[in-house]
mmCIF file of C-alpha atoms in Angstrom:
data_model
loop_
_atom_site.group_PDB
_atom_site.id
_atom_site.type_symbol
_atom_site.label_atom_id
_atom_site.label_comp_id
_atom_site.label_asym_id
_atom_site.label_seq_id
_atom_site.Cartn_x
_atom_site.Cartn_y
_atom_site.Cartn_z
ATOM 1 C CA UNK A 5 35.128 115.471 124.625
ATOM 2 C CA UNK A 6 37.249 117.146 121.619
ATOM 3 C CA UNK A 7 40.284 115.818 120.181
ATOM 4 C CA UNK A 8 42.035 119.223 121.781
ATOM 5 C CA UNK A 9 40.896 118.322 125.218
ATOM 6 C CA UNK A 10 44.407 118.058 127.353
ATOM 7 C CA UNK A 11 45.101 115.243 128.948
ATOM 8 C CA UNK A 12 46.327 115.121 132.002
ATOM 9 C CA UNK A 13 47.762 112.024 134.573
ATOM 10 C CA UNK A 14 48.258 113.045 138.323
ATOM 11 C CA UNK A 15 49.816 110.706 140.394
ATOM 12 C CA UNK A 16 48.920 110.680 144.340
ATOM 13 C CA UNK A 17 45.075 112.035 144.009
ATOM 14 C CA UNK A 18 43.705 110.466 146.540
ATOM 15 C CA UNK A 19 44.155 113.296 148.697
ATOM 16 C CA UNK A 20 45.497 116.313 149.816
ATOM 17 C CA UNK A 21 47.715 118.322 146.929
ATOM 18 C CA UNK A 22 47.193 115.879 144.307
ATOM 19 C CA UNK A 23 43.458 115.769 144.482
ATOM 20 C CA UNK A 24 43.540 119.243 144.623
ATOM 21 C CA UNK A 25 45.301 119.092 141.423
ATOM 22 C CA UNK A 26 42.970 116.647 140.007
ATOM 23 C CA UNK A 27 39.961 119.040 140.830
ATOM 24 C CA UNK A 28 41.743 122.249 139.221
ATOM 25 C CA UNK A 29 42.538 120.620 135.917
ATOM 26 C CA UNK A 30 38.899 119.012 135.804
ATOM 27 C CA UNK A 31 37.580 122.478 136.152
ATOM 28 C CA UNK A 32 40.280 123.979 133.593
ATOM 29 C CA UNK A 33 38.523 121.514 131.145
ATOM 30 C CA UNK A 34 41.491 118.772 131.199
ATOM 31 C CA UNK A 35 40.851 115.100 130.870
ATOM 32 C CA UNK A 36 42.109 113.975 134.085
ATOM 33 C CA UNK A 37 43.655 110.529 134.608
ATOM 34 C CA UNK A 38 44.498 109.643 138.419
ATOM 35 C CA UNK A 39 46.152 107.227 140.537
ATOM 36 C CA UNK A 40 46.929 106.551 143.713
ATOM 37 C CA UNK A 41 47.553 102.965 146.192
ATOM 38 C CA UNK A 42 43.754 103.425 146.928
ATOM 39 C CA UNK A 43 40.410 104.274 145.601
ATOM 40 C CA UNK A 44 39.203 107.661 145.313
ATOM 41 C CA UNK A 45 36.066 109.111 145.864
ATOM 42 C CA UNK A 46 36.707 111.643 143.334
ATOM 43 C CA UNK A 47 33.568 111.079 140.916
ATOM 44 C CA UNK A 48 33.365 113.342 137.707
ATOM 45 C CA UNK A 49 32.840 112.681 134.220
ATOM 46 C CA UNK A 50 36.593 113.251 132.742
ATOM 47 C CA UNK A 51 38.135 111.864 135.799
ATOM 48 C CA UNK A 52 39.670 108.076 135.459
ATOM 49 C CA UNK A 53 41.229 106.905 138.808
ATOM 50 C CA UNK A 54 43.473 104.295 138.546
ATOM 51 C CA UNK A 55 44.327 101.953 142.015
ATOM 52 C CA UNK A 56 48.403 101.562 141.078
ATOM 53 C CA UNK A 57 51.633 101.918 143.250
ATOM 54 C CA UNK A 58 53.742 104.385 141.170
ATOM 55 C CA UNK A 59 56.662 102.151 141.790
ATOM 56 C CA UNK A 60 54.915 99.097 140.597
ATOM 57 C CA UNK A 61 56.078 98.586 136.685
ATOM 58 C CA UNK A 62 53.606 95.984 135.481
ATOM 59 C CA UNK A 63 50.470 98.815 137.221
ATOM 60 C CA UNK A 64 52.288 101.641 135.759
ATOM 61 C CA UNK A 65 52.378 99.642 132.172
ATOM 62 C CA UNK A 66 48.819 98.956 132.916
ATOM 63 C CA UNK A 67 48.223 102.872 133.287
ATOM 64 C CA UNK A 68 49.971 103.645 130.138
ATOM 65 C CA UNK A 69 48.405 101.216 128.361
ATOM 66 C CA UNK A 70 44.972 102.312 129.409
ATOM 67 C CA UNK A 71 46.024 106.006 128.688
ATOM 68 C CA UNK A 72 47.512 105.037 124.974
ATOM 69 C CA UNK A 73 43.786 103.375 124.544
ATOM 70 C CA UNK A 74 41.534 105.873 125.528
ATOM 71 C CA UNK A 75 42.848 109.206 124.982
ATOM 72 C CA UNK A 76 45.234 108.484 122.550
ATOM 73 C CA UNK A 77 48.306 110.789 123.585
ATOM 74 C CA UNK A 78 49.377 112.095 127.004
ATOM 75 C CA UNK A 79 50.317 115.892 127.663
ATOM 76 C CA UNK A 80 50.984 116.361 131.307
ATOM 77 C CA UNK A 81 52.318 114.550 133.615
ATOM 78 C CA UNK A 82 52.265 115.424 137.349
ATOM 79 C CA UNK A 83 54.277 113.549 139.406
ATOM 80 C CA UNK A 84 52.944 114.267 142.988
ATOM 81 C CA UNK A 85 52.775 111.000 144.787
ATOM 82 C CA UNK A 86 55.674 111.028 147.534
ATOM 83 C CA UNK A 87 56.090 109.806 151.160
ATOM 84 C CA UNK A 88 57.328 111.020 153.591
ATOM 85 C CA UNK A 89 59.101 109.705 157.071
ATOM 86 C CA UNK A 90 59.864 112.275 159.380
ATOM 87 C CA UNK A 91 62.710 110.439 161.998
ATOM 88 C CA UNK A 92 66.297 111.005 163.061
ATOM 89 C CA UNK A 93 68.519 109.024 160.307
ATOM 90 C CA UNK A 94 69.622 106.876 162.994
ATOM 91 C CA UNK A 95 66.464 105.176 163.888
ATOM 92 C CA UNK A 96 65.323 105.322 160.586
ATOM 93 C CA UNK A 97 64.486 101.606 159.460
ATOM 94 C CA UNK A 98 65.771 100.223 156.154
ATOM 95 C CA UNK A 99 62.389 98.954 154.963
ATOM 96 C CA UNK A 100 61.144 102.870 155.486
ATOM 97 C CA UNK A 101 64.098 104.241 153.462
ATOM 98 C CA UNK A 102 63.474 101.100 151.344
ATOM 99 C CA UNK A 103 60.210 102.891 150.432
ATOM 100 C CA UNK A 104 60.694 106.498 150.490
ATOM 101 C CA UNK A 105 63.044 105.941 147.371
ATOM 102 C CA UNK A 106 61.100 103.584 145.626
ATOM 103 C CA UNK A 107 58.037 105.814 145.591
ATOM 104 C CA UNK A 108 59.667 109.169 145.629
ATOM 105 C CA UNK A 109 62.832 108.515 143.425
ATOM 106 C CA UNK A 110 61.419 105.303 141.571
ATOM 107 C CA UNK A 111 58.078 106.235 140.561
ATOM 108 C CA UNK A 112 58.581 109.024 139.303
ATOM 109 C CA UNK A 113 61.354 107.778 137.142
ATOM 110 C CA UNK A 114 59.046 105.401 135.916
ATOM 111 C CA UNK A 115 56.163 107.529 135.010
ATOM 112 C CA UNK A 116 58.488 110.197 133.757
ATOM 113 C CA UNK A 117 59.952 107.118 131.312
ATOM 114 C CA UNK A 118 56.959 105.828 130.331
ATOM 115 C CA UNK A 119 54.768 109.014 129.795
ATOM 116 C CA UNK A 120 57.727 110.273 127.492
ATOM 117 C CA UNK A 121 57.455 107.534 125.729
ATOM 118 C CA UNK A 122 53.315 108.666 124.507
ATOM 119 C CA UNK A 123 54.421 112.124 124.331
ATOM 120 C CA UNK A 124 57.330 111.430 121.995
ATOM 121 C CA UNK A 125 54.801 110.546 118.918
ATOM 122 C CA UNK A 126 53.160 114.553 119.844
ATOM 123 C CA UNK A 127 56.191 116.291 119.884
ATOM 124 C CA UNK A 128 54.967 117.969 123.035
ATOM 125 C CA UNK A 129 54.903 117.093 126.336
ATOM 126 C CA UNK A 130 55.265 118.249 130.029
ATOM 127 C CA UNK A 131 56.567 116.861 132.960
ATOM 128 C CA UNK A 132 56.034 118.064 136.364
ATOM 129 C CA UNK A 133 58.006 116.693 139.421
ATOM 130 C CA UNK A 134 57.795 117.441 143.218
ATOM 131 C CA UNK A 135 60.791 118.626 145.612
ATOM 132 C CA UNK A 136 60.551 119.577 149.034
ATOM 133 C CA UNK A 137 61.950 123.010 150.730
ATOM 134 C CA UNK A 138 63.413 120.500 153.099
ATOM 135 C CA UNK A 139 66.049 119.546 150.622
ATOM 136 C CA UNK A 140 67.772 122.659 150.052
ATOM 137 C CA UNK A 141 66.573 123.189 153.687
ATOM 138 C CA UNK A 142 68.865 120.364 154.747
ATOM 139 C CA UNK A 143 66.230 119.730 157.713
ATOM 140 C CA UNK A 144 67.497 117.919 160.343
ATOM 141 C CA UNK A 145 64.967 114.629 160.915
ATOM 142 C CA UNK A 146 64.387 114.374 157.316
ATOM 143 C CA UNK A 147 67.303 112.963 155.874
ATOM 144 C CA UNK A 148 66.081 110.565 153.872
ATOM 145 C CA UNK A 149 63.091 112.782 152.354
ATOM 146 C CA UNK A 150 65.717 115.307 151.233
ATOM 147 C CA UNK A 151 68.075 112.651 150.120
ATOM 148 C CA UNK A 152 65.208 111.698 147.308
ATOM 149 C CA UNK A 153 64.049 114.621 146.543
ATOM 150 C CA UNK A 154 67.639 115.605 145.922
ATOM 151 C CA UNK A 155 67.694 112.412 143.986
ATOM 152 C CA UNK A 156 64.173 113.570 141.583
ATOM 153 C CA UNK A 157 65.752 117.654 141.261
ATOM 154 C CA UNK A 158 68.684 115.661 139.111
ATOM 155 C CA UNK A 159 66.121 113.253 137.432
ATOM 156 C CA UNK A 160 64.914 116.509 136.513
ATOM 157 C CA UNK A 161 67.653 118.180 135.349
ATOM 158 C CA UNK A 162 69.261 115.391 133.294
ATOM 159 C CA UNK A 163 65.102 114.214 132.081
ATOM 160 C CA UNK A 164 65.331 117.846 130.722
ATOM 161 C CA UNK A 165 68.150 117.211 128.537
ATOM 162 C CA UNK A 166 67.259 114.094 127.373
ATOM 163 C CA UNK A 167 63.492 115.084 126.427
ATOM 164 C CA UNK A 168 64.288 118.402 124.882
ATOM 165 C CA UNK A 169 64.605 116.652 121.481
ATOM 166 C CA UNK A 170 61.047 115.911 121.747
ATOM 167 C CA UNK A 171 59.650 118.807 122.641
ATOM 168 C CA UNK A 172 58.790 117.791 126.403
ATOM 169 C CA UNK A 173 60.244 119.797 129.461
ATOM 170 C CA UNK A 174 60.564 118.477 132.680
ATOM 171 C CA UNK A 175 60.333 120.836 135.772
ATOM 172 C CA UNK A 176 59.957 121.050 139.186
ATOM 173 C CA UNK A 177 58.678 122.607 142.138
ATOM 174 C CA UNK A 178 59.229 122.643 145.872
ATOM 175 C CA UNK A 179 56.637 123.002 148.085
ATOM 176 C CA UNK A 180 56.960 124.350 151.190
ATOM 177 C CA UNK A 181 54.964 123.036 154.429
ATOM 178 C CA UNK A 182 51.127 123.473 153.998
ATOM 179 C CA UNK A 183 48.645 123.333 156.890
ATOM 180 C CA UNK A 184 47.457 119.783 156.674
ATOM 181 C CA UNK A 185 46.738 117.055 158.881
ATOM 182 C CA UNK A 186 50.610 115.184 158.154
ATOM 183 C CA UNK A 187 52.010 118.974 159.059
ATOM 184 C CA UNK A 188 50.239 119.734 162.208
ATOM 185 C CA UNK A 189 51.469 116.354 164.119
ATOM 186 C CA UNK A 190 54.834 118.388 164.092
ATOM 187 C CA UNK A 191 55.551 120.414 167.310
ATOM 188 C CA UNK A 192 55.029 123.585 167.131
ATOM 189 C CA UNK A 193 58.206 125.507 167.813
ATOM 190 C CA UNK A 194 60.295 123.004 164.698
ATOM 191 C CA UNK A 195 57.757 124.668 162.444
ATOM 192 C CA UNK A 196 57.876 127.895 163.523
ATOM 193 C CA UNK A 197 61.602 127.442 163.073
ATOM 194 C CA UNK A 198 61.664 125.687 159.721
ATOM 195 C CA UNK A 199 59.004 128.715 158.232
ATOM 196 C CA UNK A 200 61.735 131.345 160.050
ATOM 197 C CA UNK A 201 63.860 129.856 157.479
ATOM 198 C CA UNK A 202 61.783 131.553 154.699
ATOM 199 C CA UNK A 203 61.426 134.673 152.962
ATOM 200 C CA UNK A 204 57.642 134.824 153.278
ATOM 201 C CA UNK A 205 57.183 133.377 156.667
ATOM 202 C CA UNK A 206 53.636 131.316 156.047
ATOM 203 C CA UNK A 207 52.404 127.744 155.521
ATOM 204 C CA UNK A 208 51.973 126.979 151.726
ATOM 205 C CA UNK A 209 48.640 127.021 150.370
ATOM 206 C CA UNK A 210 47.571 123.960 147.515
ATOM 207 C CA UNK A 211 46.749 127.201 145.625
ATOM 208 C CA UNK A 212 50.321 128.092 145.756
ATOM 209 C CA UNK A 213 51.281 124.757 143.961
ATOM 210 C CA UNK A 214 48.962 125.256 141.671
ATOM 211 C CA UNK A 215 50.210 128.398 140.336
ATOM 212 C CA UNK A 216 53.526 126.740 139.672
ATOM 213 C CA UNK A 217 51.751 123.602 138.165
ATOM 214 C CA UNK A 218 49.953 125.996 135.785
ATOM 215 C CA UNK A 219 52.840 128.165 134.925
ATOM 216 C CA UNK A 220 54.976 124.553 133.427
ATOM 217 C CA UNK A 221 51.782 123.426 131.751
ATOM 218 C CA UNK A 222 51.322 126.726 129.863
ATOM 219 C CA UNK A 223 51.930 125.889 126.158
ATOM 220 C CA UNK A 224 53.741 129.587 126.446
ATOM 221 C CA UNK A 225 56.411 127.980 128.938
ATOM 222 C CA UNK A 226 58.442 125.225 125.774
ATOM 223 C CA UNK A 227 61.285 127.544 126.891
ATOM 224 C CA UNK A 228 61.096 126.748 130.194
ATOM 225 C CA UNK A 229 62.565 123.014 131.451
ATOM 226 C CA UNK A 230 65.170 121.611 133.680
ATOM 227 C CA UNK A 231 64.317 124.219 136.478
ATOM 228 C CA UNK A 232 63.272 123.869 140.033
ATOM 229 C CA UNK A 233 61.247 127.052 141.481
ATOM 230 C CA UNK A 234 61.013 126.581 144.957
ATOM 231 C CA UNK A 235 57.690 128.710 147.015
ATOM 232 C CA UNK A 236 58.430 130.739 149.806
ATOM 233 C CA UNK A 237 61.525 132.061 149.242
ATOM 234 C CA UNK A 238 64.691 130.313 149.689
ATOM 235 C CA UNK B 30 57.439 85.152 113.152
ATOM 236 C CA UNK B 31 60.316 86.512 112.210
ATOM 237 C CA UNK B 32 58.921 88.617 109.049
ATOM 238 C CA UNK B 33 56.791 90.085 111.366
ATOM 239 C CA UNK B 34 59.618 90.796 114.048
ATOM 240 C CA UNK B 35 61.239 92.650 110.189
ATOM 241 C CA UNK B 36 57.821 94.293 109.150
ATOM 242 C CA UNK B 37 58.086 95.904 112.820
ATOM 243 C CA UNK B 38 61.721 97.004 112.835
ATOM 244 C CA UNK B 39 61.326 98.566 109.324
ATOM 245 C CA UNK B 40 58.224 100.555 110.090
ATOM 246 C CA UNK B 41 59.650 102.307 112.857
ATOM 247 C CA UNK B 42 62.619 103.065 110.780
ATOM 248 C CA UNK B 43 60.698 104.628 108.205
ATOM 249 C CA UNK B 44 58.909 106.714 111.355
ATOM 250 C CA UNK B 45 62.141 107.552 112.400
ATOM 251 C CA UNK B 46 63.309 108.812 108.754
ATOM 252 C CA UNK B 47 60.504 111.386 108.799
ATOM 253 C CA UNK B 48 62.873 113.154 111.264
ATOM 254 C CA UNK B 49 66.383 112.325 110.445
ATOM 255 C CA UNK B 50 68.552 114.668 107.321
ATOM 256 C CA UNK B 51 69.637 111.667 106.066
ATOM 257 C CA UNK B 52 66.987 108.993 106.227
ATOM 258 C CA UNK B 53 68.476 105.420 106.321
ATOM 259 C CA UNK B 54 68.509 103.523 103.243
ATOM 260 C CA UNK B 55 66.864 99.961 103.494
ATOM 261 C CA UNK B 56 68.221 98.727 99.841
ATOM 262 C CA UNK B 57 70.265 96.601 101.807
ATOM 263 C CA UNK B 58 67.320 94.591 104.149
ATOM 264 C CA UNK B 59 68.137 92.860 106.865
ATOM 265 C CA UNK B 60 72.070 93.748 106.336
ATOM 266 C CA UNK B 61 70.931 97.461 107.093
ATOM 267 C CA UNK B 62 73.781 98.942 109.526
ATOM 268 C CA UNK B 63 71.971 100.721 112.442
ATOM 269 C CA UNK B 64 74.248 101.252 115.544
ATOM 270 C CA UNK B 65 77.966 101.165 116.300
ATOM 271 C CA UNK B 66 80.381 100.048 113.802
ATOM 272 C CA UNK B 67 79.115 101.112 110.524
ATOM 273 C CA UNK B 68 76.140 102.274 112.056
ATOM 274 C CA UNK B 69 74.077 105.241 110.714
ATOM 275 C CA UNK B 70 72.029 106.022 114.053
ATOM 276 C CA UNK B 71 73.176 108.322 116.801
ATOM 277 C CA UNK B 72 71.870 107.543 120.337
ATOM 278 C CA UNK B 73 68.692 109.421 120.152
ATOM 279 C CA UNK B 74 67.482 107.476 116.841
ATOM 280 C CA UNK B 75 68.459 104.347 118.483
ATOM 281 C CA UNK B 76 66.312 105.440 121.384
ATOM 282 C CA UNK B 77 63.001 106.378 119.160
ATOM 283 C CA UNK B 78 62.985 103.193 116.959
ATOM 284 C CA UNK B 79 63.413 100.465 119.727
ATOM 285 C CA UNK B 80 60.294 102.069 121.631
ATOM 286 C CA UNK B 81 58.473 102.110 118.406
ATOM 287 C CA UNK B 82 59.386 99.066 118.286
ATOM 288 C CA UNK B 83 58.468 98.131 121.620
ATOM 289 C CA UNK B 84 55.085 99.201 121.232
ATOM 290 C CA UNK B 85 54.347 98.279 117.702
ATOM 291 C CA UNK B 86 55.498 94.778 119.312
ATOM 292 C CA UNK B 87 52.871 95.372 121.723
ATOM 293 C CA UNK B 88 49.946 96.544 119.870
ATOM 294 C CA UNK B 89 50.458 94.084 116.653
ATOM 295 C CA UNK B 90 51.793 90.564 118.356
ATOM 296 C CA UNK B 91 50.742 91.217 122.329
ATOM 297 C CA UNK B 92 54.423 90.692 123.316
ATOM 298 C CA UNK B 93 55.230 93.012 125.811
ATOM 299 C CA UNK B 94 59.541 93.057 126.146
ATOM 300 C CA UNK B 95 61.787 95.307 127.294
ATOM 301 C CA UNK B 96 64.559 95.468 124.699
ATOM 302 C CA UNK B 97 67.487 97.315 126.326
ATOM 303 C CA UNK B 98 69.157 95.760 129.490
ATOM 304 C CA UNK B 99 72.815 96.471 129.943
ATOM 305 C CA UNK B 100 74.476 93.293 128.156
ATOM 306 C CA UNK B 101 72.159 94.598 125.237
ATOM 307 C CA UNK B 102 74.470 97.842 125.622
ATOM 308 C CA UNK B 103 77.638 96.761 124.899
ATOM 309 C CA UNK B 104 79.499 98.118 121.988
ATOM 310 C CA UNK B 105 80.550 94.277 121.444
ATOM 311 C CA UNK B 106 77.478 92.422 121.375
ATOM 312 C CA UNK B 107 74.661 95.025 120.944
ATOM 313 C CA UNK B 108 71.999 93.348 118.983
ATOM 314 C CA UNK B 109 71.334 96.419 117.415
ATOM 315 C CA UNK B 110 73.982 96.257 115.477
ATOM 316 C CA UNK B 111 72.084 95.927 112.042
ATOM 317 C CA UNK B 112 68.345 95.375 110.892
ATOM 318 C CA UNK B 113 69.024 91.271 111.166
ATOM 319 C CA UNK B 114 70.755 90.976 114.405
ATOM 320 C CA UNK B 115 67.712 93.481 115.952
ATOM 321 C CA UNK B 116 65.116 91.022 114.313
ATOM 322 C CA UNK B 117 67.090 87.887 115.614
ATOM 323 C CA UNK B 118 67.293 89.562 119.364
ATOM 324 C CA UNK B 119 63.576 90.074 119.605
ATOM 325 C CA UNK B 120 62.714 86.598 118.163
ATOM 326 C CA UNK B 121 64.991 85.122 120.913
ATOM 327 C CA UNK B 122 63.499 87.514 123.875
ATOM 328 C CA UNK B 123 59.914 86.622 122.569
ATOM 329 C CA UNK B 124 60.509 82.567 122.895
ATOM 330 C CA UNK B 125 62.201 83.166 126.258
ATOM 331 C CA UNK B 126 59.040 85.101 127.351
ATOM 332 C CA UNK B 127 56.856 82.560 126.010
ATOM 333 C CA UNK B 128 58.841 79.822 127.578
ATOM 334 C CA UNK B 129 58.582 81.102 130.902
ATOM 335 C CA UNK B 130 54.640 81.282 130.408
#
């Protein structure tokens, strides 16, 4: 593997977007480093899968650490892992809000901090976040989803300010529902509501995502940071 | 321990003089102003040379510390007031850490 070969952490690759993410950097060449609470069956020769909970500082310092090590530098940083809890606010129990901001808000202040601090010494950096459509959206049942994704679009914002010095930009993108197994427990008639709600009236693809994801990487987009492009059209 | 703790702080000075228009002068030791009164470093220098620090703590002496809490914040007691009351700070964190082990 060349000294030019990107290198690339993912958080939340066990599955679904995230692993997606992991396989489309793999094939674009990138060193991929992963994580998520449990293993991964993700097996290919520039793939490192770390078991860590994002919010977990001693793991995360672990990660880094590992990361410093063995590559040497960091260069992207996609910040995917989130939960979700889909429930009225009012039987929404503390412990579940508990977590939905330390994973969501927490970990990805904490991976944002500490990658920063490996891309500092390169001058060059990028930091990708994740928002929701449901937060600008204001969607009813998901208060406290929007309420920390609300929480990392200003990490983002203010991250963007305070990086900028060091040549690493810190963006975002907001995802709007894609056809997975956590979106089709949801009855049929919110969704169709919630995609009314769009300009282009379809589920998100992973594809979609990854367009975005690619556009922040792009060594062509240092001009580009504190911005949150939402898909669909809102 | 303590020359090493100095070694540390002036290394990642130097780092951070690559960058800075006027690089900070070190005739003086450990009576080197950094931050606040008489201070030389704005925020963002502060920032660079305690996580060089932090890691060149790391990688050279296997202490791992986190060196900015808020009481290490205030304008009255920072310890990062000069080059000596930076060194002083970490050798007190590192015997707390090591006490607790």
């Amino acid at each position: 593997m060349s000294d030019n070969t990107p290198v690339t952490l993912i958080t939340g690759t066990r599955k679904g977007i995230g692993r997606h993410l992991a396989e489309h950097y793999l094939a674009q060449g990138h060193r991929v480093i992963g994580c998520s609470r449990s293993s991964s069956d993700l097996s290919h020769p520039a793939y490192h899968h770390f078991i860590a909970d994002v919010a977990d500082e001693q793991a995360i310092s672990e990660l880094m650490r590992h990361v410093r090590g063995t590559c040497g530098r960091l260069d992207h940083l996609i910040n995917n892992a989130g939960i979700a809890s889909m429930n009225h606010s009012l039987l929404t129990p503390y412990k579940t809000a508990q977590n939905i901001m330390q994973t969501n808000v927490l970990g990805t202040f904490l991976l944002s901090r500490e990658a920063a601090k490996l891309m500092r010494a390169g001058r060059q950096g990028r930091i990708v976040n994740f928002s929701t459509v449901a937060k600008p959206l204001k969607l009813e049942g998901e208060a406290l989803y929007a309420a920390s994704k609300a929480a990392v679009e200003t990490l983002t914002c203010v991250m963007a300010k305070e990086l900028a010095s060091f040549g690493i930009t810190v963006n975002a993108v907001g995802p709007t529902p894609i056809d997975t197994d956590l979106t089709r427990v949801i009855p049929a008639q919110k969704m169709k509501d919630l995609l009314a709600q769009q300009s282009l009236k379809r589920f998100g693809t992973f594809d979609d995502v990854t367009n975005v994801a690619d556009f922040f990487l792009s060594p062509r987009s240092n001009f580009i940071t504190g911005q949150v492009v939402y898909l669909g059209g809102l | 321990m303590k020359e090493q703790v100095l070694g540390i702080i002036y290394s990642a000075i130097e780092n951070e003089n690559h960058s800075l228009a006027q690089p900070i002068s070190l005739e003086e030791g450990e009576n080197t102003a950094l931050y606040g009164v008489g201070g030389v470093l704005d925020s963002m220098s502060l920032v660079s040379i305690v996580i060089d620090v932090e890691q060149m703590l790391e990688e050279q002496l296997g202490v791992k510390l986190t060196l900015v809490n808020d009481s290490a914040m205030s304008p009255k007691r920072s310890p990062f007031q000069s080059v000596k009351t930076f060194a002083n700070y970490i050798v007190e964190l590192t015997a707390q850490v090591s006490h607790v082990r």
